[in-house]
Structure formats: structure tokens, C-alpha cells
CSV table of N, CA, C and O in Angstrom, one decimal:
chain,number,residue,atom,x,y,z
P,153,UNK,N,5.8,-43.3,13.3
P,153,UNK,CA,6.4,-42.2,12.6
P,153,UNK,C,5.4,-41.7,11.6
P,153,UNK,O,5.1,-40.5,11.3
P,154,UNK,N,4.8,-43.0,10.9
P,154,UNK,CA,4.0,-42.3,9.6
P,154,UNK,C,2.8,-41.5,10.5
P,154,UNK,O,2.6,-40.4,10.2
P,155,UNK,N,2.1,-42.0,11.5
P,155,UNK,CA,1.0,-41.1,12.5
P,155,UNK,C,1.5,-39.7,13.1
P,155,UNK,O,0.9,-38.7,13.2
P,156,UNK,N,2.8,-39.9,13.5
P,156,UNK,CA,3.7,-38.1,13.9
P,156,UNK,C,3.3,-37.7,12.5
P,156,UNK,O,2.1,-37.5,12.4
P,157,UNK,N,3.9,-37.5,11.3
P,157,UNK,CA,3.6,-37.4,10.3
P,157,UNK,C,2.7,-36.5,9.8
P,157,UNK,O,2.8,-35.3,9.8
P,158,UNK,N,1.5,-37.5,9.4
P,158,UNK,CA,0.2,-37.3,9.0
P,158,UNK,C,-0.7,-36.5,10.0
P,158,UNK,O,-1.6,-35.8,9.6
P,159,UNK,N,-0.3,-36.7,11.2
P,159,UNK,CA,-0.8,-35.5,12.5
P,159,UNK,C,-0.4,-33.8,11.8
P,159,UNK,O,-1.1,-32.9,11.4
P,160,UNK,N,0.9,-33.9,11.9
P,160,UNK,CA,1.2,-32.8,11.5
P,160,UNK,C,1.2,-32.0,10.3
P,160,UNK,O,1.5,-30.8,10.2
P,161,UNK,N,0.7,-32.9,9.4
P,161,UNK,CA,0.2,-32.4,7.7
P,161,UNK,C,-1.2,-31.8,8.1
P,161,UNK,O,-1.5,-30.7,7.7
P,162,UNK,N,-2.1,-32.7,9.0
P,162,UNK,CA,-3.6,-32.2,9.5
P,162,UNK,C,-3.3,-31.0,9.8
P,162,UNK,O,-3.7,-30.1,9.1
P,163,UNK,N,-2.4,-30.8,11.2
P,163,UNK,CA,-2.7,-29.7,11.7
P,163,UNK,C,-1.8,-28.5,10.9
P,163,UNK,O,-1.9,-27.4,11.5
P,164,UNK,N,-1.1,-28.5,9.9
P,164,UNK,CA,-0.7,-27.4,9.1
P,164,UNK,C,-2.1,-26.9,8.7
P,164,UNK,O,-2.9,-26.0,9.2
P,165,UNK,N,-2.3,-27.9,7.6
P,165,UNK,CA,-3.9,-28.0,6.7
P,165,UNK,C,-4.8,-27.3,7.5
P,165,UNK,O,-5.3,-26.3,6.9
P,166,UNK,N,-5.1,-27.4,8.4
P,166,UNK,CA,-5.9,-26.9,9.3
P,166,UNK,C,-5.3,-25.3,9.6
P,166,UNK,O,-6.2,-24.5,9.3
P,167,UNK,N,-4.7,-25.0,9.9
P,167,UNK,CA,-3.7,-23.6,10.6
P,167,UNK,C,-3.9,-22.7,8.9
P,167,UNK,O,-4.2,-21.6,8.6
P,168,UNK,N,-3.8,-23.6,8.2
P,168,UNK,CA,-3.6,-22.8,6.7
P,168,UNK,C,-4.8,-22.6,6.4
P,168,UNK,O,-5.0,-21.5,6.0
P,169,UNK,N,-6.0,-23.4,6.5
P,169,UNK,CA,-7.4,-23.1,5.8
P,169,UNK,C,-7.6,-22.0,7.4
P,169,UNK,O,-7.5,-20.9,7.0
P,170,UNK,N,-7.7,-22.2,8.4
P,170,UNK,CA,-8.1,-21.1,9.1
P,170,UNK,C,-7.3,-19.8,8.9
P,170,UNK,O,-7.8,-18.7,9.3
P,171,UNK,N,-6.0,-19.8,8.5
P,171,UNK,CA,-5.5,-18.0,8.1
P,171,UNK,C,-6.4,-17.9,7.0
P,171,UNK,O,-7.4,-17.1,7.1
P,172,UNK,N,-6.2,-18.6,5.9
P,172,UNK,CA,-7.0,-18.2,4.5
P,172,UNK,C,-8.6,-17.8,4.9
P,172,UNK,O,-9.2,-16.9,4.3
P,173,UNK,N,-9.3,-18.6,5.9
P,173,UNK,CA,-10.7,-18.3,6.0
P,173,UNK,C,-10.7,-16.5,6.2
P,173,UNK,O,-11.2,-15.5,5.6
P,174,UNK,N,-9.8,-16.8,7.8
P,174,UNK,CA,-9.7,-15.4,8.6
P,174,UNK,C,-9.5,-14.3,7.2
P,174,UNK,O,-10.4,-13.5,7.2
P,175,UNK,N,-8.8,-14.0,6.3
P,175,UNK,CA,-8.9,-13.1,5.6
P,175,UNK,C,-9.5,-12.4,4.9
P,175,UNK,O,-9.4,-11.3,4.5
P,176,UNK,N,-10.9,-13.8,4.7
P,176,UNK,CA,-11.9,-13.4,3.8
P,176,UNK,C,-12.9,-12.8,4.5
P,176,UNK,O,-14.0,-12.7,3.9
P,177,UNK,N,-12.9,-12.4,5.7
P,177,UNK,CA,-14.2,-11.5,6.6
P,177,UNK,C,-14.3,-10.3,5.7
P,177,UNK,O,-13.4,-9.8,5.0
P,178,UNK,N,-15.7,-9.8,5.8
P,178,UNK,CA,-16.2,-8.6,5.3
P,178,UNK,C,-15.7,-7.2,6.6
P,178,UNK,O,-15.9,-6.9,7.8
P,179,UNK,N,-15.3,-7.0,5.8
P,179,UNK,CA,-15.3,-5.3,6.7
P,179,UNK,C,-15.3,-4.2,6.1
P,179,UNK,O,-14.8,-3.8,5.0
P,180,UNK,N,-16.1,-3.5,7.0
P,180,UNK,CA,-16.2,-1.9,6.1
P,180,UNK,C,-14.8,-1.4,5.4
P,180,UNK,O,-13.6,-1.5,5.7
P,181,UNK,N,-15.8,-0.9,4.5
P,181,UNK,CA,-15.3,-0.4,3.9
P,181,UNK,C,-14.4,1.3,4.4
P,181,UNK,O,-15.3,2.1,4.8
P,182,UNK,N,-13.2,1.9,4.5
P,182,UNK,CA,-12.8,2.9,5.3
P,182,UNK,C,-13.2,3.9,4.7
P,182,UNK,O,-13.4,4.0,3.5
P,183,UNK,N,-13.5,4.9,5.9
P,183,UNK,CA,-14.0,6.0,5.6
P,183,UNK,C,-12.9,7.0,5.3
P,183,UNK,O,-11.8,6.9,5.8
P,184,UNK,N,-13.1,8.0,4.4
P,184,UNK,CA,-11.5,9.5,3.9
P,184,UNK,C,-12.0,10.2,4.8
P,184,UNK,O,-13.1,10.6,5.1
P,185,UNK,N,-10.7,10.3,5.6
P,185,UNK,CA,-11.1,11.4,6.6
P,185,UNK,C,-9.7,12.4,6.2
P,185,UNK,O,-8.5,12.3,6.6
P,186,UNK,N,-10.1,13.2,5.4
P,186,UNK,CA,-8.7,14.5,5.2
P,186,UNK,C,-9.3,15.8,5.1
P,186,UNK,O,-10.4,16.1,5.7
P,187,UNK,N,-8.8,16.5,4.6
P,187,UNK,CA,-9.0,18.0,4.1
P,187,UNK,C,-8.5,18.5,3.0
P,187,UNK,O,-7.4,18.8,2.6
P,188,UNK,N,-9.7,18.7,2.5
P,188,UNK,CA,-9.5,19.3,1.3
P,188,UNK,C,-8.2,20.7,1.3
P,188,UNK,O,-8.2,21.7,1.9
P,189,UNK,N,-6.9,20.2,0.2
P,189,UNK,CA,-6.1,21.6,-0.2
P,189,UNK,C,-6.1,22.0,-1.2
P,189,UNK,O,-5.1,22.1,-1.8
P,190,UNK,N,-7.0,22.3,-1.7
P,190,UNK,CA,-7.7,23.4,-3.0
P,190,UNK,C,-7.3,24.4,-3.0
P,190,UNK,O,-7.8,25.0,-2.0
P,191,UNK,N,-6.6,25.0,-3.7
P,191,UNK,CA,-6.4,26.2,-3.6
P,191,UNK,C,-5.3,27.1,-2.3
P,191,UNK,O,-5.1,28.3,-2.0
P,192,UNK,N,-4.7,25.8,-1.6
P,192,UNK,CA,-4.2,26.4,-0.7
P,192,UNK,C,-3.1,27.1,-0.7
P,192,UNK,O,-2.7,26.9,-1.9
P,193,UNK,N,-2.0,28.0,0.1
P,193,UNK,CA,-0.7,28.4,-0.5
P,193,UNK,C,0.5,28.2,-0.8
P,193,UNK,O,1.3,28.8,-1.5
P,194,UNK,N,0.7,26.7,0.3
P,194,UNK,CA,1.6,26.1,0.9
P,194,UNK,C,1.4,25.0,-0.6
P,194,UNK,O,0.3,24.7,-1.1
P,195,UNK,N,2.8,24.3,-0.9
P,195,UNK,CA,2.7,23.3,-1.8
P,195,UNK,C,2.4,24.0,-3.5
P,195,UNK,O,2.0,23.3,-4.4
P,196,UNK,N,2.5,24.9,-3.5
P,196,UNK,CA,2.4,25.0,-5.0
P,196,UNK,C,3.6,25.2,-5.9
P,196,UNK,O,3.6,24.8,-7.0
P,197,UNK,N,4.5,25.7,-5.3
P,197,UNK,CA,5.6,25.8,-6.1
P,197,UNK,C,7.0,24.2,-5.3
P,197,UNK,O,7.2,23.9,-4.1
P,198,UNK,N,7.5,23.7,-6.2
P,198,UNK,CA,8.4,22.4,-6.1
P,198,UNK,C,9.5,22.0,-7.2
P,198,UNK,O,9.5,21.4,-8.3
P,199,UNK,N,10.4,22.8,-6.1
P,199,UNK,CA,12.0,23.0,-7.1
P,199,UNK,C,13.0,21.8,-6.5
P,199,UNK,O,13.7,22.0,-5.6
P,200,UNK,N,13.0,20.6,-7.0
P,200,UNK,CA,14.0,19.5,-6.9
P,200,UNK,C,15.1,19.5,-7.7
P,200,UNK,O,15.1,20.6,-8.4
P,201,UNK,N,16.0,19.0,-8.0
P,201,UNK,CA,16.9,18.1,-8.6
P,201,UNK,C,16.7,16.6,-9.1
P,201,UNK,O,16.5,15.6,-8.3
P,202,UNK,N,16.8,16.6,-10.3
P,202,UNK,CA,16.7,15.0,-10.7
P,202,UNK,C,17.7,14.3,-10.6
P,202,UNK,O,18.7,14.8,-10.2
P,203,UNK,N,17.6,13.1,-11.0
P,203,UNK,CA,19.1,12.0,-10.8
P,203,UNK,C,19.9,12.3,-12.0
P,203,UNK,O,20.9,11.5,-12.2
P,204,UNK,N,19.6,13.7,-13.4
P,204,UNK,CA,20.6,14.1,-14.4
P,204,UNK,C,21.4,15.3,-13.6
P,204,UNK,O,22.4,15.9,-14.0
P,205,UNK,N,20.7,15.6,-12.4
P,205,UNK,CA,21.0,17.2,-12.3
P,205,UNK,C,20.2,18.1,-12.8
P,205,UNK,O,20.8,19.2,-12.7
P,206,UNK,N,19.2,18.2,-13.2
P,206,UNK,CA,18.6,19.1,-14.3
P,206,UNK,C,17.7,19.5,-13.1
P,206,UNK,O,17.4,18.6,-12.3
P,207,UNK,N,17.4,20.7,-13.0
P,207,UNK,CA,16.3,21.5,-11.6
P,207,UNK,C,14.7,21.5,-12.5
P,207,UNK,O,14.4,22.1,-13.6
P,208,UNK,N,13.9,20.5,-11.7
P,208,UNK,CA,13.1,20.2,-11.8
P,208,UNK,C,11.4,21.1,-11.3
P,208,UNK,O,11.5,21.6,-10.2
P,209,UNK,N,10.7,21.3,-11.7
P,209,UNK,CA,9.4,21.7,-11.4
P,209,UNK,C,8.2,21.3,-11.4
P,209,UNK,O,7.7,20.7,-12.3
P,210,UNK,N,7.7,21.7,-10.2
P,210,UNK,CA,5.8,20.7,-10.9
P,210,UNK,C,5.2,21.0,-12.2
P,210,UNK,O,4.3,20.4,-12.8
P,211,UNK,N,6.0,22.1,-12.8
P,211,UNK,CA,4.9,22.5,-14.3
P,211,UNK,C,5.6,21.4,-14.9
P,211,UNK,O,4.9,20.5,-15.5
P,212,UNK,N,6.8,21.2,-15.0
P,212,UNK,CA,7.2,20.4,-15.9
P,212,UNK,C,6.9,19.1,-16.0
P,212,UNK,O,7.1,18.4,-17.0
P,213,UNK,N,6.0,18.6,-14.6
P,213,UNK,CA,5.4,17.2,-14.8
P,213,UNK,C,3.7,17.6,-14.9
P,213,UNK,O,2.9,16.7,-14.5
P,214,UNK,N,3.0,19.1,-15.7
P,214,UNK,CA,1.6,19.2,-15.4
P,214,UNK,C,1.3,18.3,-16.7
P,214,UNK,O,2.0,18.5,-17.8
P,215,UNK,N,0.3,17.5,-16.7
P,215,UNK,CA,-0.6,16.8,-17.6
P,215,UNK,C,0.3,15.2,-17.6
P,215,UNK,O,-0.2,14.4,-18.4
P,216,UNK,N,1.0,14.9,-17.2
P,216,UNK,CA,1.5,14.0,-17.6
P,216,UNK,C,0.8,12.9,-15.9
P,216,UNK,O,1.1,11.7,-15.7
């Protein structure tokens, strides 16, 4: 029983140092693949409702 045991403490130990190893591989770093919307026309104005009710807008959150 104590060898069932101690077998299976090994092979956890083992399963756990190889996930932890596996994570520490180097990989690139990802590349931004988007598109710039600077200036575009779509998205500039944003009229919600808050959880008071009060009608909300993007100016009202500009600088914050």
C-alpha cells in the first residue's frame, strides 16, 4: 500500500513539474494586426442609459 502510494505522489510530482515546465517556453511575442480608426465616422457619437437611468454620453466620460 505504502509503494501504491508513494508511486502515485511520483507520478503527480512529475505531471505537475512537467505542466509548470511546459508553460515557461518562450514564444513570440504577438504581432497587432488591426486598423487604424482615426478619424473615422462610425463610433463617435454613444447614447446609453446607466444603471440610475440618467442618458449617458462619450463626452461625459472624455478625460477620465
Amino acid at each position: 500500500m505504502a509503494l501504491l502510494r508513494r508511486s502515485l505522489i511520483q507520478v503527480f510530482a512529475l505531471g505537475l513539474t512537467a505542466g509548470l515546465l511546459a508553460g515557461c517556453q518562450k514564444t513570440e511575442a504577438p504581432s497587432f494586426k488591426a486598423i487604424d480608426i482615426t478619424g473615422a465616422e462610425y463610433g463617435r457619437e454613444l447614447n446609453l442609459t446607466d444603471a440610475d437611468g440618467q442618458r449617458r454620453q462619450l463626452a461625459d466620460f472624455k478625460g477620465k
